[in-house]
Structure formats: structure tokens, C-alpha cells
PDB file of C-alpha atoms and ligand atoms in Angstrom:
ATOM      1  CA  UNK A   1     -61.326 -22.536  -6.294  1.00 65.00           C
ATOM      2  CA  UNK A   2     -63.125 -19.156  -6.426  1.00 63.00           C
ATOM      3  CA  UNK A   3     -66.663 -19.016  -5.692  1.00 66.00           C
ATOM      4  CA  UNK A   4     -67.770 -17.041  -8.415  1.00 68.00           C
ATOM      5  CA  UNK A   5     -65.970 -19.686 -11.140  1.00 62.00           C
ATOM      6  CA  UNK A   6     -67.112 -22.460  -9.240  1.00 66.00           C
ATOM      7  CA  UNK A   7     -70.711 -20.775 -10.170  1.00 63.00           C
ATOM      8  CA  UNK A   8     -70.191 -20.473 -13.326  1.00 63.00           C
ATOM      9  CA  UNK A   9     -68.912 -23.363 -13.587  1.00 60.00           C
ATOM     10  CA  UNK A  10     -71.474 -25.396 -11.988  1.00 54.00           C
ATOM     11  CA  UNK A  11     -73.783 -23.098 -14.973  1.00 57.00           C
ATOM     12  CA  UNK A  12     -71.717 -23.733 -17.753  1.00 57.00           C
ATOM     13  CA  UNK A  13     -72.192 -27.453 -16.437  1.00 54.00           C
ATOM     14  CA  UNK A  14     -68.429 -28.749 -16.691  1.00 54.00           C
ATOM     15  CA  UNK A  15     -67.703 -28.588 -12.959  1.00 55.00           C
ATOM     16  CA  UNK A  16     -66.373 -31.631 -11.352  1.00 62.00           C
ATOM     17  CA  UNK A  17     -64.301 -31.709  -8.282  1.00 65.00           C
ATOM     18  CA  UNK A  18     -63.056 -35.167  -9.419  1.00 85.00           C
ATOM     19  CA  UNK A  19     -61.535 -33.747 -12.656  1.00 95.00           C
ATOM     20  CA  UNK A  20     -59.902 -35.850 -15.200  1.00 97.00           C
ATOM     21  CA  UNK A  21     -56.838 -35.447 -13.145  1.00 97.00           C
ATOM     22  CA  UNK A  22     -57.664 -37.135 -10.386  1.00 96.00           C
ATOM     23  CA  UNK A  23     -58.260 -40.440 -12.210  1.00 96.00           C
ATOM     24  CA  UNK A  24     -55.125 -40.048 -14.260  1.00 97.00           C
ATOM     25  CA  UNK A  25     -53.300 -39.876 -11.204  1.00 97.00           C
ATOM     26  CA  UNK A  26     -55.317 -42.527  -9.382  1.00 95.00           C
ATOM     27  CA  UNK A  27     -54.787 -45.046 -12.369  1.00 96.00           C
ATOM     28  CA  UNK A  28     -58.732 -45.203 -13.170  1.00 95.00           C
ATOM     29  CA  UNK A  29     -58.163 -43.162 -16.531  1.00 96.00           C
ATOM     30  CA  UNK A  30     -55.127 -44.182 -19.339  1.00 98.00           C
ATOM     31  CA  UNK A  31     -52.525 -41.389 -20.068  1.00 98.00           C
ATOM     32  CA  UNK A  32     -48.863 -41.028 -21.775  1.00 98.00           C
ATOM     33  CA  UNK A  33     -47.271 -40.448 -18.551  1.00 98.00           C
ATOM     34  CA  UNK A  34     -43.817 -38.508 -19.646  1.00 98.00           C
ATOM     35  CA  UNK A  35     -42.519 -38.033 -15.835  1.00 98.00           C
ATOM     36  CA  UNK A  36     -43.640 -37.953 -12.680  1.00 98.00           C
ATOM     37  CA  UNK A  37     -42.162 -37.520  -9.043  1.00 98.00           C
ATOM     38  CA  UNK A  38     -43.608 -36.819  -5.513  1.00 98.00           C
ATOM     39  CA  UNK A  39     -44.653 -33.622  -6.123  1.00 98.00           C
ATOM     40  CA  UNK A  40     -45.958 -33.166 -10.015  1.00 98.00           C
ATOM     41  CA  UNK A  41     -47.061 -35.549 -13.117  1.00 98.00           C
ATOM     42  CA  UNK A  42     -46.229 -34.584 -16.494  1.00 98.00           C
ATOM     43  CA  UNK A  43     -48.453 -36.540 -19.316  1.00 98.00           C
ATOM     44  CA  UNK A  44     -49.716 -36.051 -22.951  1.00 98.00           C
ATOM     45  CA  UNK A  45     -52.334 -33.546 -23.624  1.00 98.00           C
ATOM     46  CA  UNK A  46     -55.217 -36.030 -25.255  1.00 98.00           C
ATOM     47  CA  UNK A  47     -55.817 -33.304 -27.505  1.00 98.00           C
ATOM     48  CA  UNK A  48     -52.931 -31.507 -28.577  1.00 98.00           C
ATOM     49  CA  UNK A  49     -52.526 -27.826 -29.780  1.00 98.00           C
ATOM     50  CA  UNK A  50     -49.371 -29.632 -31.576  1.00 98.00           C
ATOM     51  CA  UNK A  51     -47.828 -32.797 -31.790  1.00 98.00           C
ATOM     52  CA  UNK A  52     -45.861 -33.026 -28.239  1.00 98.00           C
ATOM     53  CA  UNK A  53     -48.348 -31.196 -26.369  1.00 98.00           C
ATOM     54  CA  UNK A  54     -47.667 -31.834 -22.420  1.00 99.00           C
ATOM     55  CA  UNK A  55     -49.327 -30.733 -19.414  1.00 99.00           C
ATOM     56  CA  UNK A  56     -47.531 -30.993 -16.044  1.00 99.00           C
ATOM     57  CA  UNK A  57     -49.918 -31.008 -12.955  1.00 98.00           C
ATOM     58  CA  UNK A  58     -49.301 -30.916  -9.000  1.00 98.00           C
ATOM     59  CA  UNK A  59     -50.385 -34.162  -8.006  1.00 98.00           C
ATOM     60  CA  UNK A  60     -52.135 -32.967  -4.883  1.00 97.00           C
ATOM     61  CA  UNK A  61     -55.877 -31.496  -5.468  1.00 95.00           C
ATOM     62  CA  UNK A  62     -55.905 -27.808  -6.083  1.00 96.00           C
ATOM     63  CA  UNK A  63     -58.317 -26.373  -8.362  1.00 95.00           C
ATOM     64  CA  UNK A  64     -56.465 -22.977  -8.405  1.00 96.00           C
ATOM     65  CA  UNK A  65     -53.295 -21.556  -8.268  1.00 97.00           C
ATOM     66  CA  UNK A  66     -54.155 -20.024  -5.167  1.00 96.00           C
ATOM     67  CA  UNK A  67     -55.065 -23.237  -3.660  1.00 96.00           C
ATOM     68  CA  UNK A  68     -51.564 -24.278  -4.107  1.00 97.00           C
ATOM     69  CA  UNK A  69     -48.219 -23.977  -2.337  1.00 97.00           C
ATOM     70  CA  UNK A  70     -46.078 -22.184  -3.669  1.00 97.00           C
ATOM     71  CA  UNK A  71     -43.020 -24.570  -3.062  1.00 98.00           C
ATOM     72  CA  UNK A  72     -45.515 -27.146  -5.640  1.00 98.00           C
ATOM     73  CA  UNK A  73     -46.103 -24.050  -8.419  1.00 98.00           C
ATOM     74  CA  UNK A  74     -42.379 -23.977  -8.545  1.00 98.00           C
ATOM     75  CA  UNK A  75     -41.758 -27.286  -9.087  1.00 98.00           C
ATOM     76  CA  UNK A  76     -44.741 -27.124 -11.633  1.00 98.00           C
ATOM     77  CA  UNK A  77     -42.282 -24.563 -13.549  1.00 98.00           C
ATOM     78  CA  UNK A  78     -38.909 -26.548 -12.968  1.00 98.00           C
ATOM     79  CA  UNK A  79     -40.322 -29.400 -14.665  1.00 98.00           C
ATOM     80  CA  UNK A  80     -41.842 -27.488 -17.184  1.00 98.00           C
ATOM     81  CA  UNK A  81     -38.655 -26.128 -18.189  1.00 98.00           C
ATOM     82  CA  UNK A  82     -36.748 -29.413 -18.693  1.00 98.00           C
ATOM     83  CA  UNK A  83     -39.800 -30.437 -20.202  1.00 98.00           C
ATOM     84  CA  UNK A  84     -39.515 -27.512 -22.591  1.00 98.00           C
ATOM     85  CA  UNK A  85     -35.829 -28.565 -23.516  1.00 98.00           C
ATOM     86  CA  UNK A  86     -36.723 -31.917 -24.295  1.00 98.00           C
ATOM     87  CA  UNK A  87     -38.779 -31.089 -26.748  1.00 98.00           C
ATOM     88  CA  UNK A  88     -36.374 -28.624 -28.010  1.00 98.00           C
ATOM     89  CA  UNK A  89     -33.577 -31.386 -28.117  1.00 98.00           C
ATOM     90  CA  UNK A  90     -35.808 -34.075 -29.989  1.00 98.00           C
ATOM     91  CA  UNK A  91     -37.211 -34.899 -33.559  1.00 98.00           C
ATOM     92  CA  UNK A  92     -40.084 -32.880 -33.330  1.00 97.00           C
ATOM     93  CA  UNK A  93     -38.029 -29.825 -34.509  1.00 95.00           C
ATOM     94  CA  UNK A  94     -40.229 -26.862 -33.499  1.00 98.00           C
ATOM     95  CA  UNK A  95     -39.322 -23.394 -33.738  1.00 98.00           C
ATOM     96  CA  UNK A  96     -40.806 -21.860 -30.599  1.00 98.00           C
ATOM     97  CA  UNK A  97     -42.305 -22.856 -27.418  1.00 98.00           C
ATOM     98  CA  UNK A  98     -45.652 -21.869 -25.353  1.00 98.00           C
ATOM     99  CA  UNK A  99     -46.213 -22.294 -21.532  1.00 98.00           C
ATOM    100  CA  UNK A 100     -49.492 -21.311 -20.817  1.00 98.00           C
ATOM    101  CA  UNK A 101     -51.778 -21.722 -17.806  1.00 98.00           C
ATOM    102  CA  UNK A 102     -55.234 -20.855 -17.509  1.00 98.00           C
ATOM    103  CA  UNK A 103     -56.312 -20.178 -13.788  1.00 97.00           C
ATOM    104  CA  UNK A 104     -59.939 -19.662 -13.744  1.00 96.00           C
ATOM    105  CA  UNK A 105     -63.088 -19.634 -16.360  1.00 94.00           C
ATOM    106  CA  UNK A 106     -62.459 -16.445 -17.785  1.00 95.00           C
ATOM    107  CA  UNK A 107     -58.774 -17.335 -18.404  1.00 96.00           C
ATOM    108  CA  UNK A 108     -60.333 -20.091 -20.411  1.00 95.00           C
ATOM    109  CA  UNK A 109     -59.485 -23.335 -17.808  1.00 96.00           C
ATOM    110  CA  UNK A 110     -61.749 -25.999 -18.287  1.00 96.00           C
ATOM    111  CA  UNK A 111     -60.129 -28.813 -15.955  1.00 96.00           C
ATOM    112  CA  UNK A 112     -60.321 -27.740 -12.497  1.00 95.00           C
ATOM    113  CA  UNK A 113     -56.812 -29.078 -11.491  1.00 96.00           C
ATOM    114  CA  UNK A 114     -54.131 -26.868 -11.700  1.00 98.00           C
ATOM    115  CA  UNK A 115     -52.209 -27.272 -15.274  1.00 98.00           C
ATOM    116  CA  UNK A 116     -49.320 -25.930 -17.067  1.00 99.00           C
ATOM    117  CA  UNK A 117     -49.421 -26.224 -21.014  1.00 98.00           C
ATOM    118  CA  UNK A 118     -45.850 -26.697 -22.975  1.00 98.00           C
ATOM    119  CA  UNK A 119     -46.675 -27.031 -26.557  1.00 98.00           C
ATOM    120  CA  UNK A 120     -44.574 -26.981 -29.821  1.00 98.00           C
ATOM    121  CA  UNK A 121     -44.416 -23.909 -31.754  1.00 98.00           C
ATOM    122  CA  UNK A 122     -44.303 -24.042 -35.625  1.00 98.00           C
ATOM    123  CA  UNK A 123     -44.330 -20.565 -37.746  1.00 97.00           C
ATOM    124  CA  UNK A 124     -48.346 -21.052 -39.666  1.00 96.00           C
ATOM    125  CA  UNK A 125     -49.137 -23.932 -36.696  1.00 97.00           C
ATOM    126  CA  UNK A 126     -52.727 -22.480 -36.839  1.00 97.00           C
ATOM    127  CA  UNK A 127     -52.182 -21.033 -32.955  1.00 97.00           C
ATOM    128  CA  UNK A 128     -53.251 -17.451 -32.779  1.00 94.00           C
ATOM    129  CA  UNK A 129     -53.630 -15.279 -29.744  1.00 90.00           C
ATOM    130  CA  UNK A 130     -56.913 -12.949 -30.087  1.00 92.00           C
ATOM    131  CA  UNK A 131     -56.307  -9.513 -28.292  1.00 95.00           C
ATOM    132  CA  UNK A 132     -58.300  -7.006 -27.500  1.00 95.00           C
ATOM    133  CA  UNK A 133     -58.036  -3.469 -29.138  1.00 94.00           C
ATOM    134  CA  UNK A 134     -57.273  -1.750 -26.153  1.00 93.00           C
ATOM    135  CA  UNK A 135     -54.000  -3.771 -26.650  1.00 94.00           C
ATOM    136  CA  UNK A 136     -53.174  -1.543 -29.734  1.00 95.00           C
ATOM    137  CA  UNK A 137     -53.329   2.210 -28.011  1.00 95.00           C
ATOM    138  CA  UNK A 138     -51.468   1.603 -24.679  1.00 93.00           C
ATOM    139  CA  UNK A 139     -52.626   3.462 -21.576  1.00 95.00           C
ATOM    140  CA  UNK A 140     -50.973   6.585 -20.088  1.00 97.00           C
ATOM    141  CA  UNK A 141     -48.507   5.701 -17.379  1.00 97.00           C
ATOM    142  CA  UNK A 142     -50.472   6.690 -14.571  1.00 98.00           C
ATOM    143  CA  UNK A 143     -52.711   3.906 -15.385  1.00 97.00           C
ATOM    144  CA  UNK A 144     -49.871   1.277 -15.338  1.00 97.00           C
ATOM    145  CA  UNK A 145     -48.791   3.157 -11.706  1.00 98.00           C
ATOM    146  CA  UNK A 146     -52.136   3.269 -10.097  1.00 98.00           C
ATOM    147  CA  UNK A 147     -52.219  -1.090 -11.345  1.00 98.00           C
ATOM    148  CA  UNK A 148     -48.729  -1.119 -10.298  1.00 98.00           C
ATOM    149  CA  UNK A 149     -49.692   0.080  -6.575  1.00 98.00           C
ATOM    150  CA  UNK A 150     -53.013  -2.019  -6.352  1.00 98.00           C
ATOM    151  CA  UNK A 151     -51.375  -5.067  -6.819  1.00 98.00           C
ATOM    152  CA  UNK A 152     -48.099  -3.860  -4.894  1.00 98.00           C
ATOM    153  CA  UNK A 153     -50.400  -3.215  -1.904  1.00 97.00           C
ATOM    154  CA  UNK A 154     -51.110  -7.194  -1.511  1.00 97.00           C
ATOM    155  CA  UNK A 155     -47.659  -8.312  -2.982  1.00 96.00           C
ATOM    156  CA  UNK A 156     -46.343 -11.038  -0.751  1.00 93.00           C
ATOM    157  CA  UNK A 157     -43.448 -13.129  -1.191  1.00 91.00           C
TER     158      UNK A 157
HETATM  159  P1  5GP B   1     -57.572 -25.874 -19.964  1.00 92.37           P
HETATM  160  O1  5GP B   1     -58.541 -25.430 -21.023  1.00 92.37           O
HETATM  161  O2  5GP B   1     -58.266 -26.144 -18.649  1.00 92.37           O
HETATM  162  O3  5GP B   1     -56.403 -24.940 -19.827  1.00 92.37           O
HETATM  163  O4  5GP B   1     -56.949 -27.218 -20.491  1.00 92.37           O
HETATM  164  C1  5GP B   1     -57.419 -28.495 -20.211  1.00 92.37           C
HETATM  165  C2  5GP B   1     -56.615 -29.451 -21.053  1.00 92.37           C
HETATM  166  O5  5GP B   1     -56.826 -30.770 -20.580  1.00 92.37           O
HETATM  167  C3  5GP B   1     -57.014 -29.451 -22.541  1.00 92.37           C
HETATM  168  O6  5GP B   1     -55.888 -29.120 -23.348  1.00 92.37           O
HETATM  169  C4  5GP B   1     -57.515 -30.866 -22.786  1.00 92.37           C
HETATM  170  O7  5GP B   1     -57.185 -31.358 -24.054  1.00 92.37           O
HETATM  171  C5  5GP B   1     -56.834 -31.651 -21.680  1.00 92.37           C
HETATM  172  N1  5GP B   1     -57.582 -32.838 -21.294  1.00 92.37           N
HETATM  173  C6  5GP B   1     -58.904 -32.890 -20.993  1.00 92.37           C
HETATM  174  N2  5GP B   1     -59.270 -34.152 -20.677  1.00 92.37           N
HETATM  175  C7  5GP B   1     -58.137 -34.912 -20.771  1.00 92.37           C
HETATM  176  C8  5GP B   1     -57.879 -36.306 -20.567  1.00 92.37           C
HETATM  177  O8  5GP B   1     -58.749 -37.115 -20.235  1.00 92.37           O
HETATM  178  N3  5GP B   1     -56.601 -36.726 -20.742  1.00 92.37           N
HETATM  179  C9  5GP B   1     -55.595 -35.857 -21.111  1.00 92.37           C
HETATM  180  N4  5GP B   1     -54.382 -36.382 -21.267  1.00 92.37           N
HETATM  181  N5  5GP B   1     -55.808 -34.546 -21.327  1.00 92.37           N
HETATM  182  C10 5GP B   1     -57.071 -34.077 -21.152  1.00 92.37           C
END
């Protein structure tokens, strides 16, 4: 985990390094377990977005994604995918789909285990996405390039 969100964190006062998670996995806490294999556990969000909310976690400790391997954050996604189809396929009859994973305080996570959301879309579900104004006058180009080449610079596959 990052120092600087394990500060604030620690400030904001809902910092615990044996999250919620951990005692799902260990047994100690109830949860709608959905699938689970050596690598990842998918279960029921306790409180959903929308009905069929799932979240599908590595079931080793990492707070962050960058505390995970990357062989782990892939499987994260494959079963997030055929998670994403079941719901498509059953009686819930949604209309849309959101994967969404917050890595870090100021990306909004609040469990410090890694997590990947899958939740239900419905057209007036009461979901909205706030963005910022910058969003609606786009940068010149150059500014895209110059992010293009910071990030390209520690780009490692
Ligand atoms: P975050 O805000 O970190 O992206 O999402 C954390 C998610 O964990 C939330 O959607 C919250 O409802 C879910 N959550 C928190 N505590 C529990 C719990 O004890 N059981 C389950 N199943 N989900 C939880």
C-alpha cells in the first residue's frame, strides 16, 4: 500500500490491515460466496450499487494493485468477465454492466484488499459518474503527448 494513503488512511480512521477480506476468506466473517479457486474469491457485495453486485478479490493479501502479481490481476479480470456474462445470461435482466476498481483513497477505495466491482446496469439505476469540468474542454494534444511520454518512460510489461 502507498505510504501517503496508508496516512490518510490511518487519519480518516478506516485503516485496517486485517480488512473485511481477510475474514471472509478465513471463514471468521459470513458472505454469498459466488466462486472461488486458488487464486481469487468472487462474493456478494453486502451493500450493493444494484441487485447482483459482486466483487472478485485475489485471495492473497495485497492492499494495492501494485502489491500484486500481475499473473493474480489477470485472473482478477478473467473471472470478472465470466462473472459479467452470468449476470448478463440470468433473470436479473440489466442493460449494461460496470467493472470498476478503486486503487487508493483518492480513487475512493475504502477496503484495503484489492477489489474488482461488476455491478448491474439499469437506464435511471440512480448510478451517476461526477466529472470534473476540465472533462468538458479537452486539452491540446501536446498535453496528452507530454502524459503519453511520462508514463511511457516507466511502461513495463
Ligand atoms: P471500495 O469503496 O473500497 O471500492 O469498495 C468496498 C466495497 O466493499 C463496498 O462496495 C462495500 O459495500 C463492500 N464491503 C464492505 N464490507 C463488506 C463486508 O463485510 N462484506 C461484503 N460482502 N462486502 C463488504
Amino acid at each position: 500500500m502507498h505510504e501517503d494513503d496508508k496516512k490518510n488512511a490511518v487519519q480518516r480512521g478506516n485503516f485496517d490491515p486485517n480488512t473485511v477480506f481477510d475474514k471472509i476468506l478465513t471463514g471468521e466473517l459470513p458472505a454469498e460466496i459466488l466462486f472461488q479457486n486458488e487464486l481469487v474469491t468472487a462474493f456478494m457485495d453486502i451493500q450493493p450499487i444494484t441487485t447482483g453486485h459482486v466483487l472478485v478479490i485475489p485471495n492473497e493479501r495485497a492492499a494495492s494493485l501494485s502489491e500484486l502479481p500481475t499473473t493474480t490481476g489477470a485472473e482478477i479480470f478473467k473471472v470478472g468477465q465470466s462473472v459479467a456474462a452470468a449476470i448478463r445470461k440470468s433473470n436479473l435482466q440489466c442493460e449494461g454492466i460496470n467493472l470498476f476498481l478503486a486503487d487508493g483513497v483518492a480513487a475512493g477505495q475504502t477496503v484495503f484488499h484489492v477489489h474488482l466491482h461488476i455491478f448491474p446496469r439499469y437506464k435511471n439505476d440512480g448510478f451517476k459518474w461526477s466529472l470534473p469540468d476540465r472533462y468538458y474542454s479537452p486539452p491540446e494534444r501536446s498535453e496528452l503527448a507530454a502524459a503519453r511520454e511520462e508514463i511511457s518512460g516507466h511502461f513495463n510489461l
